[in-house]
Amino acid sequence: MFIEPLLNKKYDKGWIEVIAGPMFSGKTEELIRRLKRAKIANLKVSIFKPKVDTRYSSDEVVSHDANAIPSIRVERAIEIIEFYEEADVIGIDEVQFFNEAIVDVIQYLALKGKRVIVAGLDMDSNGKPFGPMPALLTVSEYVTKLHAICIECGSLASHSFRISEEKSQILIGEKDSYQPLCRQCFHKKTIADDE
Ligand code: ZN
């Protein structure tokens, strides 16, 4: 489990944490866990989501319980800079949907002394790196890679396999369109699809 190097108002050096993994791996839950701990430490927390992600309510990040934290939806990465001012800690969910500009925005915020925590899919449903994720993984200080459970064999799953016909890289939400699979099972299914 990730343990914060510092959790008090006095720090003035920012840093970047990336929580990466496939669907069903608990990325958002982990993001919320860290943000809640920051709140308990009396830090001001802001959460952002890309407008493209329309799952659940329009102004809350995540889980259907009291843990939900209000979030700000933004269309472009640069908008985050307009809203961050008050925050000590900045969370960004579904960060893979932003374009490459998010990499500069996040680094700017970290330079300003903010702790920035982003969560996102590291691979798309073709098993390819997703959008800005490779760059984010590179520039961050801390990386947490989560796994789901393969529904075929029960081992750790790193892939999100799309079972619907939709072929675009970005297919929002609907969890019943995807299955978590391990590397081997993903490969088998992808081969079968191509035949
Ligand atoms: Zn498997």
XYZ file of C-alpha atoms and ligand atoms in Angstrom:
196
model
C 0.000 0.000 0.000
C 1.195 3.508 -0.796
C 2.252 5.490 2.261
C 2.626 9.227 1.833
C 6.148 10.576 2.393
C 4.615 13.692 3.958
C 1.136 14.479 5.106
C 1.029 17.913 6.590
C 0.502 21.484 5.506
C 4.081 22.501 6.020
C 5.580 20.818 2.996
C 6.181 23.137 0.091
C 7.593 20.744 -2.446
C 5.108 19.188 -4.778
C 5.203 15.804 -6.396
C 3.253 13.535 -8.755
C 1.706 10.146 -8.007
C 0.278 7.909 -10.734
C -2.181 5.119 -10.021
C -2.336 2.940 -13.147
C -3.989 -0.314 -14.101
C -6.826 -1.948 -16.053
C -10.531 -1.601 -15.443
C -11.831 -3.277 -12.278
C -8.497 -2.825 -10.506
C -9.709 -0.262 -7.970
C -7.840 2.799 -9.260
C -10.535 5.256 -8.308
C -10.931 3.665 -4.876
C -7.203 4.078 -4.298
C -7.360 7.700 -5.471
C -10.211 8.359 -3.055
C -8.390 6.618 -0.213
C -5.412 8.945 -0.603
C -7.563 12.043 -0.957
C -9.613 11.180 2.113
C -6.441 10.776 4.160
C -5.323 14.205 2.984
C -8.691 15.649 4.009
C -8.369 14.127 7.446
C -5.005 15.893 7.686
C -6.874 19.161 7.060
C -5.468 19.622 3.594
C -7.611 21.202 0.900
C -8.430 18.705 -1.811
C -9.659 19.299 -5.360
C -10.694 16.576 -7.775
C -10.931 16.857 -11.523
C -12.357 14.609 -14.187
C -12.431 14.904 -17.962
C -15.847 15.819 -19.340
C -15.761 12.744 -21.549
C -16.293 10.435 -18.578
C -20.033 10.404 -17.998
C -20.393 7.491 -15.674
C -22.145 8.047 -12.381
C -23.089 11.509 -11.200
C -21.807 14.548 -12.984
C -20.089 16.134 -10.027
C -18.828 13.343 -7.856
C -15.871 11.106 -8.255
C -16.686 7.501 -7.700
C -18.020 4.986 -5.442
C -21.679 4.815 -4.665
C -21.177 5.411 -0.990
C -20.553 8.286 1.364
C -16.947 8.294 0.219
C -17.818 10.228 -2.910
C -15.950 13.521 -3.121
C -17.271 16.410 -5.250
C -15.329 16.823 -8.471
C -14.879 19.458 -11.135
C -15.345 18.395 -14.744
C -13.064 20.005 -17.262
C -12.903 19.729 -21.005
C -9.247 20.648 -21.404
C -6.269 20.025 -19.178
C -5.389 23.719 -18.994
C -8.658 24.457 -17.162
C -7.311 22.653 -14.120
C -4.858 25.502 -13.598
C -7.767 27.936 -13.274
C -9.294 25.981 -10.411
C -6.367 24.578 -8.479
C -5.437 27.701 -6.530
C -6.930 26.777 -3.178
C -5.946 23.138 -3.188
C -3.045 21.529 -1.367
C -3.736 18.195 -3.001
C -5.097 17.726 -6.524
C -6.667 14.477 -7.697
C -7.425 13.683 -11.321
C -9.488 10.637 -12.238
C -9.683 8.988 -15.689
C -6.593 10.971 -16.608
C -5.998 8.851 -19.740
C -8.769 10.759 -21.523
C -6.859 14.045 -21.471
C -4.489 14.910 -24.304
C -0.741 15.328 -23.897
C -1.192 18.843 -22.487
C -2.068 17.230 -19.168
C 1.597 16.265 -18.708
C 2.726 19.898 -18.639
C -0.226 20.959 -16.496
C 0.531 18.344 -13.863
C 4.221 19.190 -13.805
C 3.360 22.874 -13.418
C 1.154 22.098 -10.432
C 3.835 19.958 -8.810
C 6.353 22.767 -9.297
C 3.900 25.063 -7.519
C 4.169 22.803 -4.500
C 1.034 20.754 -5.035
C 0.736 17.055 -4.439
C -0.881 15.749 -7.629
C -2.445 12.293 -7.687
C -3.718 10.955 -11.008
C -5.521 7.695 -11.757
C -5.916 6.204 -15.210
C -6.001 3.217 -17.550
C -2.460 2.476 -18.633
C -3.540 0.381 -21.634
C -6.478 0.667 -23.981
C -8.573 -2.330 -24.964
C -6.056 -3.231 -27.673
C -3.318 -3.514 -25.079
C -1.655 -0.329 -26.331
C -0.444 2.547 -24.106
C -3.336 4.912 -23.449
C -2.943 8.592 -24.411
C -0.727 10.570 -22.012
C -0.160 7.654 -19.603
C 3.357 6.686 -20.748
C 4.523 10.284 -20.274
C 2.776 10.589 -16.910
C 4.375 7.391 -15.661
C 7.733 8.773 -16.708
C 7.559 12.196 -15.059
C 5.959 11.095 -11.791
C 7.779 10.504 -8.524
C 5.561 7.595 -7.452
C 3.876 4.898 -9.519
C 1.365 2.380 -8.231
C 0.317 -0.314 -10.649
C -2.894 -2.092 -9.662
C -4.309 -5.307 -11.058
C -7.733 -6.775 -11.499
C -8.547 -10.494 -11.433
C -8.654 -12.389 -14.733
C -12.172 -13.677 -15.257
C -10.851 -16.618 -17.294
C -8.169 -18.057 -15.028
C -8.177 -16.110 -11.760
C -4.641 -14.802 -11.971
C -3.729 -11.116 -11.874
C -5.232 -9.165 -14.752
C -3.473 -6.272 -16.443
C -5.652 -5.949 -19.553
C -9.128 -4.562 -20.223
C -10.653 -6.703 -22.962
C -13.530 -5.175 -24.902
C -16.371 -7.579 -25.522
C -18.537 -5.139 -27.474
C -18.229 -4.446 -31.191
C -17.215 -0.819 -30.743
C -13.732 -0.297 -32.171
C -12.753 3.206 -31.131
C -10.079 3.552 -28.461
C -12.299 5.527 -26.171
C -15.421 3.768 -25.093
C -16.820 5.341 -22.012
C -17.969 3.597 -18.971
C -20.154 0.639 -19.282
C -18.306 -1.949 -17.373
C -20.280 -4.767 -18.967
C -18.493 -3.940 -22.222
C -15.178 -5.039 -20.731
C -13.534 -7.988 -19.042
C -10.349 -7.987 -16.984
C -7.896 -10.518 -18.405
C -4.330 -11.576 -17.693
C -1.676 -11.313 -20.397
C -2.098 -14.926 -21.573
C -5.891 -14.923 -21.678
C -5.940 -11.508 -23.369
C -3.569 -12.800 -26.042
C -5.705 -15.914 -26.646
C -8.891 -13.881 -26.986
C -7.297 -11.276 -29.214
C -5.957 -13.962 -31.537
C -9.379 -15.606 -31.627
C -10.907 -12.253 -32.538
C -8.585 -11.775 -35.468
C -9.362 -15.127 -37.025
Zn -6.090 -15.345 -17.366
